[in-house]
Short mmCIF file of C-alpha atoms in Angstrom, two decimals:
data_model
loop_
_atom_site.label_atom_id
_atom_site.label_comp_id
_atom_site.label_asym_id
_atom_site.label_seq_id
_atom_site.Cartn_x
_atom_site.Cartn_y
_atom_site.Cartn_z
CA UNK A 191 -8.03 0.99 -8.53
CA UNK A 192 -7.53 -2.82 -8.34
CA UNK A 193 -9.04 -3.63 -11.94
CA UNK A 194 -6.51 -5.78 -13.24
CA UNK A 195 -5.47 -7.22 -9.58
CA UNK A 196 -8.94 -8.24 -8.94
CA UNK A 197 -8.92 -11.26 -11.09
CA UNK A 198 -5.09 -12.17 -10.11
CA UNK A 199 -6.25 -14.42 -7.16
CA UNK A 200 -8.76 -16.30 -9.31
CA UNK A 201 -6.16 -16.29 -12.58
CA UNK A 202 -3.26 -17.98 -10.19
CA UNK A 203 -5.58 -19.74 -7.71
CA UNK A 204 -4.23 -22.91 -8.76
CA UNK A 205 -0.51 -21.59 -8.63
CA UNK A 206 -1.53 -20.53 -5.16
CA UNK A 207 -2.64 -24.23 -4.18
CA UNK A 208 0.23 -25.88 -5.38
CA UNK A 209 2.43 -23.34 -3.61
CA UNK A 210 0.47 -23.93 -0.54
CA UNK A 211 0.46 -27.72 -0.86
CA UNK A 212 4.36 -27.63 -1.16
CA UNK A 213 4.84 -24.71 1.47
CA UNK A 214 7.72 -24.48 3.94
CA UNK A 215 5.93 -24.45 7.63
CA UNK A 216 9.11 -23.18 9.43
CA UNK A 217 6.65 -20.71 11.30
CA UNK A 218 3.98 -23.22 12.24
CA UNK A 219 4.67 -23.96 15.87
CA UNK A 220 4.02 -19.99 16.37
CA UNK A 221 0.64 -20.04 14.54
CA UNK A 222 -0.70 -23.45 14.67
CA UNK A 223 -4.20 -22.35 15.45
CA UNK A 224 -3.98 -20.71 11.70
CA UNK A 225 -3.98 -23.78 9.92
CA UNK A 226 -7.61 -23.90 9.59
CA UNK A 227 -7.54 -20.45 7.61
CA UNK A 228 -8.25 -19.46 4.17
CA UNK A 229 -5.66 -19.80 1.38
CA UNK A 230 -3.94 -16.42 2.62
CA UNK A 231 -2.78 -17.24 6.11
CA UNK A 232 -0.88 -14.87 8.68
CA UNK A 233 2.61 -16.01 8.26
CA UNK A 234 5.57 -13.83 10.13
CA UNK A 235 8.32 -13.49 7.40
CA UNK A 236 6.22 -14.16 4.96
CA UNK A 237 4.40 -11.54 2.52
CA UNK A 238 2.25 -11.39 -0.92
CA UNK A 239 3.32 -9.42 -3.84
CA UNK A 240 0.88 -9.15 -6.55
CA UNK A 241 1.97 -7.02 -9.40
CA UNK A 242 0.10 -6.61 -12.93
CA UNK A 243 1.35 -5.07 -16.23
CA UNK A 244 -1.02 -3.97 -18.81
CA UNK A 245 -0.27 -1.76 -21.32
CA UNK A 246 1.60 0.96 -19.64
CA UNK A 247 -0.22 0.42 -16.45
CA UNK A 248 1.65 -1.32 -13.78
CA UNK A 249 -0.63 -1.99 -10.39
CA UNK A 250 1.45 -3.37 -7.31
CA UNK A 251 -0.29 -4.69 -4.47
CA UNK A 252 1.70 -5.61 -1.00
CA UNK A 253 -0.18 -7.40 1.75
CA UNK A 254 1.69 -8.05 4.91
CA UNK A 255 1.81 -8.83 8.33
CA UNK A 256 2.69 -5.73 10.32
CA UNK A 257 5.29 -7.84 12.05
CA UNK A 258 7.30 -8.22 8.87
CA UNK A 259 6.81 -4.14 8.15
CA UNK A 260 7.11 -2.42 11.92
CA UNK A 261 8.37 -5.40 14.38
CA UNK A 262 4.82 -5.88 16.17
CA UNK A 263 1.14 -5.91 15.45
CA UNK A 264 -0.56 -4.74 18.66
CA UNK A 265 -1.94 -0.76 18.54
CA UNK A 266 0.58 1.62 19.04
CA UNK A 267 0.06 3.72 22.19
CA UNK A 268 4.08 4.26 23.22
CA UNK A 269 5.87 7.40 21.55
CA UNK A 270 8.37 4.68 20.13
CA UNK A 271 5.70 2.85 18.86
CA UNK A 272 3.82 5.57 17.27
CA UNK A 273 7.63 6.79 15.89
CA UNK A 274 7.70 3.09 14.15
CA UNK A 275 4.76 3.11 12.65
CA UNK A 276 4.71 6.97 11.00
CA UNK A 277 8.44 5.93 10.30
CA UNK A 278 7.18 2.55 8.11
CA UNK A 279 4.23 4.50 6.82
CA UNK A 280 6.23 7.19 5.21
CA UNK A 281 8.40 4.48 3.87
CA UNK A 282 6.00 2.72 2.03
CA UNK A 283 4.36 6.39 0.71
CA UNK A 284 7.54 5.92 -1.24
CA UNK A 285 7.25 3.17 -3.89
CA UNK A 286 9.38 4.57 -6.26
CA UNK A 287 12.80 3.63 -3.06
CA UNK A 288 10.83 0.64 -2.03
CA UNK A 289 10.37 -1.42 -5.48
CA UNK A 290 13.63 0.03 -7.99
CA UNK A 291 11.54 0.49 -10.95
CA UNK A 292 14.14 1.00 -14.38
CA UNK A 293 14.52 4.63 -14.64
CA UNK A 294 14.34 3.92 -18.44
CA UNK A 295 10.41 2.72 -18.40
CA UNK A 296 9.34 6.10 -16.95
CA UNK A 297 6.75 4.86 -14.56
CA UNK A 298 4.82 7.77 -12.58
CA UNK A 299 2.79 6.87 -9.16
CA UNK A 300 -0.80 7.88 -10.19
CA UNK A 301 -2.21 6.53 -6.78
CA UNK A 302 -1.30 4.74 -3.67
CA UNK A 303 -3.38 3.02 -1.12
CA UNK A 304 -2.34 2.50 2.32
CA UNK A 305 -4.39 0.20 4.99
CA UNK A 306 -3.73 -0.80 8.91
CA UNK A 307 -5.13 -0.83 11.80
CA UNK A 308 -1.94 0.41 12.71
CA UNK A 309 -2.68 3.65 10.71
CA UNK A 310 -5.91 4.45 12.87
CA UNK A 311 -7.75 6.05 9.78
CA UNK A 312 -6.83 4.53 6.71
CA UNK A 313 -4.90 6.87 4.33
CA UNK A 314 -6.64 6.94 0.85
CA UNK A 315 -5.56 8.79 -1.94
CA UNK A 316 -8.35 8.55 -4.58
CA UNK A 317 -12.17 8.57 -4.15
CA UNK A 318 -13.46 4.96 -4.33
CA UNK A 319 -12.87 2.71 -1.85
CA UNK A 320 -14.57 -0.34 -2.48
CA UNK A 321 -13.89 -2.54 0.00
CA UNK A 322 -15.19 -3.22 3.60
CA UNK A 323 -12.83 -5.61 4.97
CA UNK A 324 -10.64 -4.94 8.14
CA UNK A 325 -7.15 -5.77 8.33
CA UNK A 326 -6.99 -7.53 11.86
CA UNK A 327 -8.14 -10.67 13.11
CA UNK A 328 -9.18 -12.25 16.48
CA UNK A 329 -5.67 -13.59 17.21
CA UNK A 330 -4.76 -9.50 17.56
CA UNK A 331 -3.14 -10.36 14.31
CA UNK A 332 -2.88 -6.95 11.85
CA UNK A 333 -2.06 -6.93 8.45
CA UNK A 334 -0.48 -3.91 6.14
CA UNK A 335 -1.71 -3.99 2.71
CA UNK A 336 0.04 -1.14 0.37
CA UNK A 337 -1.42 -0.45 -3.48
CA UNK A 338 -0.11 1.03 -5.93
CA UNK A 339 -1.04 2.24 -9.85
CA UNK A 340 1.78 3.81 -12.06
CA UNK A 341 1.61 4.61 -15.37
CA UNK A 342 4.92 3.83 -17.21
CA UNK A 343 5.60 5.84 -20.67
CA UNK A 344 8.15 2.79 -22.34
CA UNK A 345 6.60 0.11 -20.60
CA UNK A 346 9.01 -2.33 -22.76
CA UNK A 347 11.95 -0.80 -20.51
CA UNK A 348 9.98 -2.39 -17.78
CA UNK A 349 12.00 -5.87 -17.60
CA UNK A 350 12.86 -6.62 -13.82
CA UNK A 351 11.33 -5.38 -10.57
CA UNK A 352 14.18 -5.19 -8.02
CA UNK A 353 13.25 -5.84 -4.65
CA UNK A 354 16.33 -5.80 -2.29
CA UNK A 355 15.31 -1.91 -1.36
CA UNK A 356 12.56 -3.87 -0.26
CA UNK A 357 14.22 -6.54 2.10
CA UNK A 358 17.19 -3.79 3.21
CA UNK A 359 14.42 -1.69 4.43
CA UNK A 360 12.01 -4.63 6.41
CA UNK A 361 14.10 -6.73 7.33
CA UNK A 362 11.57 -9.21 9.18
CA UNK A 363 10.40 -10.05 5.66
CA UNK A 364 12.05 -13.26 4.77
CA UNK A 365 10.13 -14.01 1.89
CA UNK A 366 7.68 -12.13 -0.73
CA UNK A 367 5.23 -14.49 -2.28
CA UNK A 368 4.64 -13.11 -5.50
CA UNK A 369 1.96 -13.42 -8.32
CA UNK A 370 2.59 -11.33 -11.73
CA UNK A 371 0.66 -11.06 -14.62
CA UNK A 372 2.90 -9.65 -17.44
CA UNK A 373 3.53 -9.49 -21.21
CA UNK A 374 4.68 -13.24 -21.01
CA UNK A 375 1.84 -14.17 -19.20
CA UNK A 376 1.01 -15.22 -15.67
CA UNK A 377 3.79 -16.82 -13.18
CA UNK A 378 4.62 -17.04 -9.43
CA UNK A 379 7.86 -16.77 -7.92
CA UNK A 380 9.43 -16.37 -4.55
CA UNK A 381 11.62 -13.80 -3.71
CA UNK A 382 14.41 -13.58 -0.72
CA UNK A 383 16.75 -11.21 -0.01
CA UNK A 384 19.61 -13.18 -2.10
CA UNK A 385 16.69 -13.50 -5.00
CA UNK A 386 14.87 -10.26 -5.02
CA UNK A 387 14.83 -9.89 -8.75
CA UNK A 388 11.87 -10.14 -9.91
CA UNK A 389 11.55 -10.55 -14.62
CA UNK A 390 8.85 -10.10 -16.44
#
């Protein structure tokens, strides 16, 4: 599924750098012990967007901590818990509320991907799953990563992604870090909750 995504971290790894070199560390005294990560750290508040437009195929790839997406990141064994996650879960089964694609471009899900180890069995909705990594780490930190593959019959109508459905509905999310690759090319960008506008 991830064919055009899979070369968006190497195509923006130096975007990704200099946003790294010049990030905002608000969250730091929580995680100090993550500073020695990779490039993709656990940051509360903090998310990745990746989203790719070829043709009339538009891929859009979410990874975030489940903090941001359910309020906690340990296993859910209370019936409130379990209510949360299935709740957040059926949420993002819904791209089409989450991401306000233009009515006009005519963009069809085609497949979704859902992983957590908040989910207990990941969810997959096509055959290949080519991947083998988990979506925890050893600081009981879990992740929710969300994919998505729509095929969009006027693709030119396709000029904004807007995201406050997004932020309205996860409101721990402070800040989506995004990568797109689009008709004008490759850029990054940062959205908020007063910026979630997204332009190709």
């Amino acid at each position: 599924m991830r064919h055009i995504l899979l070369a968006l971290p190497f195509a923006l790894l130096p975007l990704a750098v200099a946003q790294a070199a010049s990030h905002d560390h608000a969250h730091d005294h929580e995680h100090a012990h993550e500073e020695h990560g990779s490039l993709g750290t656990h940051e509360h508040g903090v998310a990745s967007l990746n989203v790719a437009l070829d043709g009339q195929t538009l891929e859009i790839q979410l990874e975030s901590p489940a903090m941001n997406l359910v309020g906690f990141e340990h296993a859910a064994t209370s019936d409130a818990d379990k209510a949360k996650v299935a709740a957040v879960r059926k949420q993002l089964e819904q791209p089409q509320a989450l991401f306000a694609l233009p009515i006009e471009a005519k963009c069809a899900l085609q497949e979704s991907e859902l992983e957590s180890p908040l989910f207990g069995e990941a969810k997959h909705e096509h055959a290949d799953h080519d991947h083998d990594h988990d979506h925890g780490d050893e600081h009981g930190h879990s992740d929710i990563d969300a994919s998505y593959r729509f095929t969009c019959a006027n693709a030119e109508a396709l000029k904004t992604l807007e995201l406050g459905s997004f932020f309205g509905s996860f409101p721990g999310t402070e800040k989506l870090e995004v990568q797109l690759i689009g008709p004008s090319g490759q850029q990054g960008a940062e959205l908020t909750p007063k910026n979630a506008r997204l332009s190709f």
